[in-house]
Tab-separated table of C-alpha atoms and ligand atoms in Angstrom:
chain	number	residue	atom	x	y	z
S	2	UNK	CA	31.265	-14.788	2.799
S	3	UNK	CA	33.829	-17.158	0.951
S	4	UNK	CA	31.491	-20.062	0.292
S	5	UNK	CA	28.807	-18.871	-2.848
S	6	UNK	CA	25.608	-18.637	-0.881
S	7	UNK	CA	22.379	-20.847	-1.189
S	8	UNK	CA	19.736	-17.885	-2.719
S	9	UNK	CA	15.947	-18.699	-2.592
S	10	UNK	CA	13.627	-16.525	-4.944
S	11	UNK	CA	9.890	-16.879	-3.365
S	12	UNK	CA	7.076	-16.058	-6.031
S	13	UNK	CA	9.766	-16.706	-8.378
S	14	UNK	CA	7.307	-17.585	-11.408
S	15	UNK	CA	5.507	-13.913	-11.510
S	16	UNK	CA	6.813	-10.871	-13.117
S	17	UNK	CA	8.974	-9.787	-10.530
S	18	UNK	CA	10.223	-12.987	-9.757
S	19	UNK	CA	11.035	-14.286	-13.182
S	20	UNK	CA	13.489	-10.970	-13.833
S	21	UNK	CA	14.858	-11.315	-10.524
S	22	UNK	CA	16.041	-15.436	-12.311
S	23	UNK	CA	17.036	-13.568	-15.120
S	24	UNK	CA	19.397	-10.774	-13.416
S	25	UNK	CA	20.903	-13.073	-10.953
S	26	UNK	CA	22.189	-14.817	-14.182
S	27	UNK	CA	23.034	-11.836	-16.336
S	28	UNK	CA	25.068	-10.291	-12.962
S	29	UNK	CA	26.910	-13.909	-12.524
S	30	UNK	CA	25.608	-13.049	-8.733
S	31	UNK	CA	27.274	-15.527	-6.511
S	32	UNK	CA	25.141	-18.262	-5.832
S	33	UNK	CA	25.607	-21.698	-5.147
S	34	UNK	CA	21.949	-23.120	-5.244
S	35	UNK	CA	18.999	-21.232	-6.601
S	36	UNK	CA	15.979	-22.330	-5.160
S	37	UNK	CA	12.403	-21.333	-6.738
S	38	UNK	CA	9.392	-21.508	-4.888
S	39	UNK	CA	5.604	-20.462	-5.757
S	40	UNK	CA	2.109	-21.884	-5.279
S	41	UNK	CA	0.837	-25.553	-5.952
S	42	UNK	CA	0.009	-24.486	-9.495
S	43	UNK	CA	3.347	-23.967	-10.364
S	44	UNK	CA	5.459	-26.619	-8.438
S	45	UNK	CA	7.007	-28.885	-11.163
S	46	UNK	CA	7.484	-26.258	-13.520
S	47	UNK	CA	11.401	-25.698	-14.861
S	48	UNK	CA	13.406	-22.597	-15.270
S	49	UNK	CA	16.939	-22.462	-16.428
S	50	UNK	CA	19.816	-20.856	-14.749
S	51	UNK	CA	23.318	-21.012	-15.652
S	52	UNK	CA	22.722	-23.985	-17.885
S	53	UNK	CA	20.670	-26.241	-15.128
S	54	UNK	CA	17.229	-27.137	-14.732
S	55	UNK	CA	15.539	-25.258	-11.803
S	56	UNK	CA	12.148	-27.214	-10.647
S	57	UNK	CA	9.441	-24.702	-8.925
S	58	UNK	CA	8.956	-25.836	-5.202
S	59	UNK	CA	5.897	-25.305	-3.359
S	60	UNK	CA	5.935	-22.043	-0.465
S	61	UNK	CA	6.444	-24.079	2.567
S	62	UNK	CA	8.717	-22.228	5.649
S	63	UNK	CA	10.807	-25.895	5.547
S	64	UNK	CA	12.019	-24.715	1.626
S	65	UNK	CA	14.493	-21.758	3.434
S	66	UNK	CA	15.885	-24.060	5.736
S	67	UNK	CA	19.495	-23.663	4.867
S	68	UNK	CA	19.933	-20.983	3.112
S	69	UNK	CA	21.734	-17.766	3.557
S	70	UNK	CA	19.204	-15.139	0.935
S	71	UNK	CA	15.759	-14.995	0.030
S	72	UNK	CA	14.537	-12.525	-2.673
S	73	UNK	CA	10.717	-11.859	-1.468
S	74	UNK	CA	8.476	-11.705	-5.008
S	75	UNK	CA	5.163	-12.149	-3.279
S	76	UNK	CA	1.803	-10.332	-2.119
S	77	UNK	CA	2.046	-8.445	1.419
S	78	UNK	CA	-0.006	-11.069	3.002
S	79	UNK	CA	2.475	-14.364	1.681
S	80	UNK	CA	5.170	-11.641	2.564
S	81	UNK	CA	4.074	-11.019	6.062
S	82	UNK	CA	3.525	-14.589	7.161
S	83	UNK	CA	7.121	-16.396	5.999
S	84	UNK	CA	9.510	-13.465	6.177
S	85	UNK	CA	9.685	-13.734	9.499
S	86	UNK	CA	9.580	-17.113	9.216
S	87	UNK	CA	12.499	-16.960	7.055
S	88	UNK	CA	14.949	-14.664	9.291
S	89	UNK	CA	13.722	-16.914	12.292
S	90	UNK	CA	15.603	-19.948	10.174
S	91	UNK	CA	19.012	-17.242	10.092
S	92	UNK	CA	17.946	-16.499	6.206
S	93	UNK	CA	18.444	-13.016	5.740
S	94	UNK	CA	15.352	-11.700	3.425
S	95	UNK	CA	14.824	-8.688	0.152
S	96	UNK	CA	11.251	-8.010	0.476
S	97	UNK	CA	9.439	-6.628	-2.509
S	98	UNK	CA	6.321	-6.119	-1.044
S	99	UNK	CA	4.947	-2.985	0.677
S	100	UNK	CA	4.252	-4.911	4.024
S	101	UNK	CA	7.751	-4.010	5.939
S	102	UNK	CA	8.885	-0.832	3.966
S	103	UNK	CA	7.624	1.540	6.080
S	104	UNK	CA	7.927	-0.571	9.526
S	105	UNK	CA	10.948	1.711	11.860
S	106	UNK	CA	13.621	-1.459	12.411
S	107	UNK	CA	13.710	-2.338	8.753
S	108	UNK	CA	15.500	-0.705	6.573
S	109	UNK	CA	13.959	0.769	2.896
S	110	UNK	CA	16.790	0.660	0.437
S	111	UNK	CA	18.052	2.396	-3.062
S	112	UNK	CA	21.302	1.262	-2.994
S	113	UNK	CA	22.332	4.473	-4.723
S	114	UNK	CA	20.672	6.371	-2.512
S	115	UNK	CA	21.027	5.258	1.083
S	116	UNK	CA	22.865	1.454	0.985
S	117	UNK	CA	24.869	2.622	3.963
S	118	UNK	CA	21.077	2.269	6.600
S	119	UNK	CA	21.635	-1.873	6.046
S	120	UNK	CA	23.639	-2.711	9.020
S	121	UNK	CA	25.760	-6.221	8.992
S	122	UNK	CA	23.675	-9.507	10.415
S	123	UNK	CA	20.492	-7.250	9.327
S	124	UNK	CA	17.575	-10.224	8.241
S	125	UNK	CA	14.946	-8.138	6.772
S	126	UNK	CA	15.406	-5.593	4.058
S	127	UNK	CA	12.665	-3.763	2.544
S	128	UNK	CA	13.035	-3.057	-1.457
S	129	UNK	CA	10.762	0.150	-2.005
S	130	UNK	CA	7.971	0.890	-4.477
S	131	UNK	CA	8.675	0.693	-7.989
S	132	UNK	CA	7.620	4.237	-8.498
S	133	UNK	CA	9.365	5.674	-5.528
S	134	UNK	CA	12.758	3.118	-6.386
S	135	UNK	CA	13.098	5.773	-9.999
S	136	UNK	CA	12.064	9.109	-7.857
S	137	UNK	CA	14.416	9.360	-4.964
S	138	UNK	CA	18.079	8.860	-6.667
S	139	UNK	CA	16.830	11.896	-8.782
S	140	UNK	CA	15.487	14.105	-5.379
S	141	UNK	CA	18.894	13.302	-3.759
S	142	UNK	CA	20.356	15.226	-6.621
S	143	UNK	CA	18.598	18.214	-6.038
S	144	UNK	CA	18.581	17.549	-2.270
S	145	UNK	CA	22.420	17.927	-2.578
S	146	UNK	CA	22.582	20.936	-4.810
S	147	UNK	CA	20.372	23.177	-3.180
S	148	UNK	CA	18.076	21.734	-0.574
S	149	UNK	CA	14.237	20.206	-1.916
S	150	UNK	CA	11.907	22.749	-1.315
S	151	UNK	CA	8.993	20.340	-2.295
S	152	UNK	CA	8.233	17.878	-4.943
S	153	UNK	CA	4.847	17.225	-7.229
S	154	UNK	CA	5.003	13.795	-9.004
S	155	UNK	CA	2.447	12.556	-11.617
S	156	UNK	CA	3.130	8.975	-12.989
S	157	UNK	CA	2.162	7.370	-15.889
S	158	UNK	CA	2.789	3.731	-14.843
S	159	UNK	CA	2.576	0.184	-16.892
S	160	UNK	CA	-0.010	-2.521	-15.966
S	161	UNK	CA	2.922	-4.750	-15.722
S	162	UNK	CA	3.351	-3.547	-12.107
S	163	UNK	CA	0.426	-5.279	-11.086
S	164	UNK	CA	1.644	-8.530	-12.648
S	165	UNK	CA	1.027	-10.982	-14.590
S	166	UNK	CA	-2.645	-11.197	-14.455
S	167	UNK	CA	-2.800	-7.528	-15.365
S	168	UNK	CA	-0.141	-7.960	-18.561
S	169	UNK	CA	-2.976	-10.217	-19.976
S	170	UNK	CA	-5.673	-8.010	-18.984
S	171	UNK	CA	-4.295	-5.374	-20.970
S	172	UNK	CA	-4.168	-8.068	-23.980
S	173	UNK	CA	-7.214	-9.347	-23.494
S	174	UNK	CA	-9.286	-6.227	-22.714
S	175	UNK	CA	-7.354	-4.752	-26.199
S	176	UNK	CA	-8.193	-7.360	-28.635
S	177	UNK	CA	-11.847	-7.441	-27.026
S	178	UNK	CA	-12.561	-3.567	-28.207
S	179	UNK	CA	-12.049	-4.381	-31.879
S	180	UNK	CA	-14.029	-7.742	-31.672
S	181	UNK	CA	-16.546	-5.841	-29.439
S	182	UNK	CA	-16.506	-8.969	-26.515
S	183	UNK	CA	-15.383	-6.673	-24.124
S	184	UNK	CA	-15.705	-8.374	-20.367
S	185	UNK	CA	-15.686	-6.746	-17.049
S	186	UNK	CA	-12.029	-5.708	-15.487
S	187	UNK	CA	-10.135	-7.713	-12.901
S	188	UNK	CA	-7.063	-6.757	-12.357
S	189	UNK	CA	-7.980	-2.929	-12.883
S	190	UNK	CA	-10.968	-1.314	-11.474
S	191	UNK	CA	-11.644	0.113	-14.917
S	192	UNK	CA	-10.983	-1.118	-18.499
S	193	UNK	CA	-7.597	-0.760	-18.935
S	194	UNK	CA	-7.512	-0.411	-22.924
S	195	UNK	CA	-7.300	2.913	-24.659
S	196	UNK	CA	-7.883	4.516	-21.135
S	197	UNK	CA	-5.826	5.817	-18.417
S	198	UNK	CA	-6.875	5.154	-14.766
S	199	UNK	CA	-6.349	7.702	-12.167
S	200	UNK	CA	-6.278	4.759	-9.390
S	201	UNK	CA	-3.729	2.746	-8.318
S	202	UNK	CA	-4.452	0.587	-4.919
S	203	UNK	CA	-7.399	1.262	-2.732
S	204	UNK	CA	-8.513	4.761	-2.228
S	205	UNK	CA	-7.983	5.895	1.169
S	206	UNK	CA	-10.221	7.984	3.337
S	207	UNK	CA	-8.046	11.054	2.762
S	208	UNK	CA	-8.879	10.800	-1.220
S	209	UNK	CA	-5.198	10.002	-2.125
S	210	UNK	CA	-4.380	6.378	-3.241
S	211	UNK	CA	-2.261	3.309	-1.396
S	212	UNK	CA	0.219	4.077	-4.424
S	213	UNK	CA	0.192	7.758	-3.689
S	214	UNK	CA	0.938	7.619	-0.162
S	215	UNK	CA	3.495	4.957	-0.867
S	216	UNK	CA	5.570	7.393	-2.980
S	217	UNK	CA	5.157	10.153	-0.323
S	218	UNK	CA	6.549	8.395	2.839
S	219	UNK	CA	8.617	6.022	1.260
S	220	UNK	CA	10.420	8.902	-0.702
S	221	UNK	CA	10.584	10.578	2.797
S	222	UNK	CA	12.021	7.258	4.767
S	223	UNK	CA	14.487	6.512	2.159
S	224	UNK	CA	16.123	10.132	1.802
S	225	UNK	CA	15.636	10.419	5.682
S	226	UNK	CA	13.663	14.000	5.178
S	227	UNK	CA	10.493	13.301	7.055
S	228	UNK	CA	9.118	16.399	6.845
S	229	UNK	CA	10.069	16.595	3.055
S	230	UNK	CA	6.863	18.591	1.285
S	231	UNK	CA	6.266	15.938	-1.643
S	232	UNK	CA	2.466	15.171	-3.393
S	233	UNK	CA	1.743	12.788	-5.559
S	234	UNK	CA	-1.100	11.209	-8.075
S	235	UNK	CA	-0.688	7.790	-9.674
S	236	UNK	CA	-2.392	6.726	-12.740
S	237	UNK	CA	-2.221	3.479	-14.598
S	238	UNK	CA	-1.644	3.592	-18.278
S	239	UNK	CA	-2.105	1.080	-21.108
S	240	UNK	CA	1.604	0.550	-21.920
S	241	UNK	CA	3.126	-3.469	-20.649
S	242	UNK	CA	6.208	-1.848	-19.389
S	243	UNK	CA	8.263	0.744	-17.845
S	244	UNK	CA	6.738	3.445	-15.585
S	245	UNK	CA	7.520	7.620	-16.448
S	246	UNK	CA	6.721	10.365	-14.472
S	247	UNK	CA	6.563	14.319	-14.428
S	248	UNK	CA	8.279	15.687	-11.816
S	249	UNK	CA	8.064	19.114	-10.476
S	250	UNK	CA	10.609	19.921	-8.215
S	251	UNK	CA	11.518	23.220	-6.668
S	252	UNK	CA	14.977	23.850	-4.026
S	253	UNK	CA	15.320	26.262	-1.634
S	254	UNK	CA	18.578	27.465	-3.387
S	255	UNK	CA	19.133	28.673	-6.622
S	256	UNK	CA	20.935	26.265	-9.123
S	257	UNK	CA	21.812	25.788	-12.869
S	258	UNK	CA	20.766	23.201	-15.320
S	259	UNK	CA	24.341	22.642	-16.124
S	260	UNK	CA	25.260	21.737	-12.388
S	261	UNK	CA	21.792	19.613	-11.865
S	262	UNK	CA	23.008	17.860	-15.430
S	263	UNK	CA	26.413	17.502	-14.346
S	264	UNK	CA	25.483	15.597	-10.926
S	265	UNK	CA	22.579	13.625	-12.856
S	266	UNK	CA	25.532	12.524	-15.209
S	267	UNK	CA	27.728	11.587	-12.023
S	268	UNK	CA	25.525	9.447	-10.486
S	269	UNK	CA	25.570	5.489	-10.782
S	270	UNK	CA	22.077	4.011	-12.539
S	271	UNK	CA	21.151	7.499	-13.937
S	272	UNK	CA	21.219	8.525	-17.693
S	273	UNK	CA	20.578	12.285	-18.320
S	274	UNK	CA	19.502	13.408	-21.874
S	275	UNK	CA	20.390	16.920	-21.895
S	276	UNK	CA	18.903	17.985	-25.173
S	277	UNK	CA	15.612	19.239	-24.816
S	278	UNK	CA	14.108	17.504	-27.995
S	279	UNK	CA	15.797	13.978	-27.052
S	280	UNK	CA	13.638	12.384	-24.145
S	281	UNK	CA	13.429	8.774	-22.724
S	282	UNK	CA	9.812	7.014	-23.542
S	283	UNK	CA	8.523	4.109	-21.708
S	284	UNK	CA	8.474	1.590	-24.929
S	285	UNK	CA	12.328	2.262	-25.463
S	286	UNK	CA	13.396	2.209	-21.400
S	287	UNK	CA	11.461	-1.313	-21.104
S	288	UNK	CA	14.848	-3.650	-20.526
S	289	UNK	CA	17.445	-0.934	-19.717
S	290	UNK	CA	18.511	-0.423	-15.828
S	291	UNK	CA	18.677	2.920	-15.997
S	292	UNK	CA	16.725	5.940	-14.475
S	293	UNK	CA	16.483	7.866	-17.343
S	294	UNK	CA	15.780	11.639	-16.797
S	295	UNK	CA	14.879	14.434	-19.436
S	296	UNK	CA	12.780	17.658	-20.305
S	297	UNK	CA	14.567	19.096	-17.410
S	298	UNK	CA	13.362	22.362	-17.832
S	299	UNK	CA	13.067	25.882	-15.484
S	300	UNK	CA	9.700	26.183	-14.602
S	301	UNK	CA	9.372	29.660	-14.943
S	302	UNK	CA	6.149	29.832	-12.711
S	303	UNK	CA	7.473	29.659	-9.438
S	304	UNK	CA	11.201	30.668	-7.700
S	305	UNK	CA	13.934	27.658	-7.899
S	306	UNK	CA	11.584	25.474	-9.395
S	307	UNK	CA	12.372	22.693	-12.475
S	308	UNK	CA	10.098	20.417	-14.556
S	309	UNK	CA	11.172	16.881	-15.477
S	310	UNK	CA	10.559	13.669	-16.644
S	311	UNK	CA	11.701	10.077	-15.098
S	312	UNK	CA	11.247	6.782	-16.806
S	313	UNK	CA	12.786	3.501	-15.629
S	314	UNK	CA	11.874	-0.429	-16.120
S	315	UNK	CA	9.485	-0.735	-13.178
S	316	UNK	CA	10.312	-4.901	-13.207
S	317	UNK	CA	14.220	-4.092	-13.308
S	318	UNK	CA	14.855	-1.395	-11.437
S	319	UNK	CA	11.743	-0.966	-9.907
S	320	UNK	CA	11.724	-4.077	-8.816
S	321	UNK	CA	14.097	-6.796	-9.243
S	322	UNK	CA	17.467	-5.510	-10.048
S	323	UNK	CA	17.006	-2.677	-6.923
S	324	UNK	CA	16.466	-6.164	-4.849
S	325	UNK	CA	19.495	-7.664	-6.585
S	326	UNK	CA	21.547	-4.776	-5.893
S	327	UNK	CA	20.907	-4.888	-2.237
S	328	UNK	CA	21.729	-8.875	-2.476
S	329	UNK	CA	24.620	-8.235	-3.981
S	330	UNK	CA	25.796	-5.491	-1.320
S	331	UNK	CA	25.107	-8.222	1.581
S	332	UNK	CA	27.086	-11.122	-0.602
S	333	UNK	CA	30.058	-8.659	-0.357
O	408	NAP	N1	5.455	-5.874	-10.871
O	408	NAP	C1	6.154	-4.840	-10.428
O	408	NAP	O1	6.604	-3.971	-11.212
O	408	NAP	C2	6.452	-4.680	-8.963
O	408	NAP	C3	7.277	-3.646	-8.586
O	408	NAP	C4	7.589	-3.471	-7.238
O	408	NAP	C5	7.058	-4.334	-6.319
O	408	NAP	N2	6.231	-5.344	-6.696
O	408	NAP	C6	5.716	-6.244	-5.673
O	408	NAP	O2	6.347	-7.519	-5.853
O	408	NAP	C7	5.444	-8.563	-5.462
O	408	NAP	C8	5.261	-9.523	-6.632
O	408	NAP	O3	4.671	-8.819	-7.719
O	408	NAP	P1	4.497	-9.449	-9.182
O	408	NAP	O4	4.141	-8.299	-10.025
O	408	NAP	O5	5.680	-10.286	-9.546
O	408	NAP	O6	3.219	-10.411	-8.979
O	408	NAP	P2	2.725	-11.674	-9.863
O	408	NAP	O7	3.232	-11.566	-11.233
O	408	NAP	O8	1.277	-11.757	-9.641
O	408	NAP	O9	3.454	-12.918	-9.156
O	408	NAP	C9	3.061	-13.386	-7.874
O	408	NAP	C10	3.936	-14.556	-7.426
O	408	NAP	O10	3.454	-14.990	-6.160
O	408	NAP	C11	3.160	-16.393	-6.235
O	408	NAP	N3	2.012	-16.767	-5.397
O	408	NAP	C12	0.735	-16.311	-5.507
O	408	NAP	N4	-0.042	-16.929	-4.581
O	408	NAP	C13	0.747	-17.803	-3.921
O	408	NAP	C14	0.534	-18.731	-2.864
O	408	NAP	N5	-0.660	-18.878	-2.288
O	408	NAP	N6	1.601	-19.457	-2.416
O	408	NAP	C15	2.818	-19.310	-2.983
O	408	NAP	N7	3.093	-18.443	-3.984
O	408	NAP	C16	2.065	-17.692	-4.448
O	408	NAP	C17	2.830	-16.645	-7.690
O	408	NAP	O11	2.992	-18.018	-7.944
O	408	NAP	P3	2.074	-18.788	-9.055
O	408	NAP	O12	2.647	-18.377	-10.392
O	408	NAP	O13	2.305	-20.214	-8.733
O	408	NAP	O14	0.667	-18.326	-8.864
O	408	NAP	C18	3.882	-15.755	-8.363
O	408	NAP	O15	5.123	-16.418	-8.359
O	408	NAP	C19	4.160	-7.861	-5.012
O	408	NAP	O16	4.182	-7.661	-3.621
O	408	NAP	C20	4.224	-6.517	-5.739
O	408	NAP	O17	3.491	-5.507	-5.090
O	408	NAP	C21	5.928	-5.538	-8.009
């Protein structure tokens, strides 16, 4: 495209959507009008890109008439209802929620990972889980040295990936332990301070979590190994941002550490720390764009199997920037 494209961010005054502002700046994406939309509470409201005043717009379908982007920062159910609506106008749509991701004619993308399934004139693009979005560059690295074997991920994920009402709750339900006026959770289903919740998303009949079984078949779709053995448990922890997890990963061929560190180290968006006492931790990732990966360790308990531990900005690259990134692919 040689004209700089008219961009709309939807839910553009939540977590997500505020970073995704704030990249499309830092990145000098192309964009000729930014356009920022949200509910009536917001409309009026200004943000500031590239030294102008943005005003907040109301969600109507009428505010994408015209444009060439949108970057999706809503709830599956705003999501589902003017997505469509959007790619009907010709406005070719980043979804952040979970609504399309696993739906067969719309492609789940980690630009590092699989940027070549978006096809030209494509109008809706899925942007995956934030937990999955930090997992699967990593997998493809063993995938490509010696074959996965299967995968066992814990997480330890920040309440800021259930945004913004669940940043304060985490405040809130903090400063109400010490002046003992605790009140009953909302955005959790447990207090959230000083504990760590082994639920994220409804509970499914099965036992596992939404989150969980996110992470399983969106790992699978996205590295295009459906049958890929992978498990997974989620839990929510009181930190604002950046989710880690501990990875267990085993291949079906043998391997080094120095060849899975060497690939780690060749790959775009990853940063390896190879000494064993030097390890990435959630309060120092918060801001980076990274997928930082270390303890990557032989697990000495089973045959071609490694410990390790992931932690990336779930609002940056878990989120936003992974959406930019695809933008950014289309633009060119
Ligand atoms: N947070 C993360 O790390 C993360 C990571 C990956 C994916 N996601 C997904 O990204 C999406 C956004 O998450 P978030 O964390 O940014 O949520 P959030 O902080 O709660 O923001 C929600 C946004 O949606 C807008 N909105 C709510 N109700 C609306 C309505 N009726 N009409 C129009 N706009 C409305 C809000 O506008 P108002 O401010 O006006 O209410 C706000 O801009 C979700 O689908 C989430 O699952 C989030």
């Amino acid at each position: 495209m040689s004209e700089q494209p008219i961009i709309v961010v939807a839910g553009a005054t939540g977590v997500v959507g505020n970073e995704m502002i704030r990249i499309l700046e830092e990145r000098k994406t192309p964009c000729k009008e930014l356009r920022l939309l949200a509910s009536e509470n917001s409309v009026g409201e200004l943000y500031s890109f590239h030294g102008q005043e943005v005003e907040v717009r109301l969600l109507t379908e009428e505010a994408f008439a015209g444009a060439q982007y949108a970057l999706f920062a809503t709830s599956a159910d705003l999501s589902a209802k003017y997505v469509p609506a959007a790619a009907e106008l010709g406005v070719c749509c980043i979804d952040n929620s979970s609504h399309f991701r696993m739906a067969a004619n719309v492609p789940l993308v980690v630009p590092e990972v699989n940027a070549s399934a978006i096809s030209i004139g494509e109008k809706i693009i899925a942007n995956p889980n934030c937990s999955t979005i930090q997992l699967v560059p990593v997998l493809k690295v063993f995938e490509e040295l010696a074959g996965l074997e299967r995968v066992v991920v814990s997480t330890y994920q920040a309440v800021s990936g259930a945004g913004k009402a669940a940043l304060d709750e985490l405040w809130e339900s903090t400063r109400s332990v010490f002046t003992q006026q605790e009140k009953e959770p909302e955005a959790f289903p447990h207090t959230i301070a000083f504990n760590c919740i082994p639920q994220i998303d409804v509970v499914l009949d099965s036992g596992y979590t939404k989150e969980e079984m996110k992470i399983i078949n969106e790992s699978r779709k996205i590295l295009g190994l459906a049958n890929l053995k992978i498990t997974a448990t989620t839990v929510r922890v009181p930190v604002f941002h950046s989710h880690a997890e501990s990875v267990n990963i085993q291949t079906q061929r043998s391997i080094s550490r120095e060849q899975i560190i060497e690939l780690l180290e060749k790959t775009p968006g990853i940063r390896v720390y190879p000494n064993y006492s030097d390890y990435p931790m959630q309060r120092d990732v918060a801001g980076t764009d990274e997928i930082h990966v270390g303890r990557l360790r032989k697990d000495e308990s089973a045959e071609n199997a490694w410990n390790l531990w992931i932690v990336a900005d779930n609002v940056r690259k878990g989120a936003a920037l992974n959406a930019v990134q695809i933008l950014e692919q289309l633009i060119r």
